[in-house]
Amino acid sequence: MASSKFQAFYNHPAGPKTIHFWAPTFKWALNIANVVDISTKPAETVSYPQQAALACSGLIWAKYSTVITPVRIRLILCF
């Protein structure tokens, strides 16, 4: 059962084979890096508005990436 769910996830049109999966994943990796920054840097060197803006944009793009339906468009030069 777990294998079939993994295969369905892996072969999904917006799954890990496409940019539609990896772009939000790396966007959230930036947010995780910012949380680490907050815990390691002095408080006066951390920009909280920048942290909030990055988190908000991460939420927006994560929502957008679950709503869109990927379409493959062939870019062929027509003369």
XYZ file of N, CA and C in Angstrom, residues 30-74:
135
model
N 14.677 28.076 2.423
C 15.118 29.426 2.807
C 14.486 29.847 4.128
N 13.215 29.517 4.325
C 12.555 29.855 5.587
C 13.183 29.104 6.758
N 13.529 27.871 6.556
C 14.182 27.091 7.615
C 15.548 27.683 7.927
N 16.270 28.116 6.892
C 17.566 28.764 7.107
C 17.405 30.059 7.898
N 16.309 30.776 7.681
C 16.066 31.998 8.437
C 15.766 31.709 9.897
N 15.074 30.633 10.171
C 14.819 30.259 11.570
C 16.135 29.930 12.261
N 17.025 29.259 11.561
C 18.348 28.967 12.116
C 19.116 30.265 12.346
N 18.989 31.224 11.418
C 19.633 32.529 11.574
C 19.162 33.243 12.836
N 17.860 33.197 13.074
C 17.309 33.870 14.250
C 17.893 33.286 15.528
N 18.080 31.973 15.539
C 18.572 31.340 16.764
C 20.084 31.473 16.939
N 20.828 31.801 15.875
C 22.288 31.863 16.009
C 22.855 33.279 16.001
N 22.152 34.229 15.381
C 22.660 35.593 15.294
C 22.151 36.440 16.459
N 22.864 37.515 16.757
C 22.337 38.451 17.757
C 21.031 39.080 17.251
N 20.143 39.381 18.161
C 18.809 39.877 17.800
C 18.858 41.180 17.013
N 19.852 42.033 17.274
C 19.877 43.317 16.575
C 20.323 43.204 15.118
N 20.873 42.079 14.699
C 21.304 41.919 13.309
C 20.274 41.202 12.441
N 19.191 40.708 13.033
C 18.163 39.988 12.289
C 17.076 40.971 11.857
N 16.697 40.937 10.589
C 15.636 41.788 10.067
C 14.313 41.029 10.128
N 13.489 41.362 11.106
C 12.225 40.658 11.273
C 11.234 40.948 10.148
N 11.166 42.193 9.600
C 10.285 42.396 8.443
C 10.699 41.534 7.241
N 12.002 41.364 7.055
C 12.468 40.521 5.949
C 12.082 39.066 6.201
N 12.204 38.612 7.437
C 11.817 37.242 7.776
C 10.327 37.034 7.535
N 9.512 38.022 7.934
C 8.060 37.922 7.751
C 7.693 37.937 6.270
N 8.353 38.794 5.488
C 8.070 38.863 4.048
C 8.424 37.545 3.370
N 9.528 36.946 3.756
C 9.934 35.668 3.166
C 8.944 34.567 3.531
N 8.475 34.569 4.770
C 7.495 33.561 5.183
C 6.166 33.756 4.456
N 5.714 34.998 4.311
C 4.453 35.268 3.603
C 4.546 34.871 2.136
N 5.659 35.201 1.496
C 5.796 34.817 0.094
C 5.880 33.293 -0.032
N 6.476 32.637 0.955
C 6.505 31.175 0.948
C 5.115 30.581 1.039
N 4.261 31.167 1.880
C 2.878 30.692 1.981
C 2.124 30.909 0.677
N 2.307 32.078 0.076
C 1.610 32.382 -1.174
C 2.039 31.415 -2.273
N 3.347 31.215 -2.441
C 3.827 30.349 -3.517
C 3.519 28.887 -3.240
N 3.500 28.484 -1.976
C 3.133 27.098 -1.667
C 1.671 26.849 -2.026
N 0.809 27.811 -1.725
C -0.604 27.685 -2.092
C -0.754 27.669 -3.616
N -0.060 28.570 -4.292
C -0.134 28.650 -5.755
C 0.339 27.350 -6.401
N 1.382 26.755 -5.854
C 1.922 25.546 -6.462
C 0.985 24.351 -6.299
N 0.056 24.403 -5.336
C -0.907 23.309 -5.194
C -2.141 23.523 -6.058
N -2.345 24.750 -6.547
C -3.536 25.069 -7.317
C -3.315 24.910 -8.816
N -2.123 25.221 -9.293
C -1.873 25.201 -10.734
C -1.832 23.779 -11.271
N -2.137 23.655 -12.537
C -2.012 22.384 -13.235
C -0.898 22.547 -14.259
N 0.190 21.805 -14.104
C 1.296 21.960 -15.037
C 0.917 21.538 -16.454
N 1.380 22.302 -17.429
C 1.139 22.012 -18.835
C 2.473 22.042 -19.551
N 2.747 21.044 -20.334
C 3.987 21.039 -21.123
C 3.701 21.713 -22.448
N 4.463 22.761 -22.731
C 4.311 23.474 -23.985
C 5.612 23.299 -24.764
N 5.494 22.793 -25.959
C 6.693 22.643 -26.791
C 7.031 23.972 -27.419
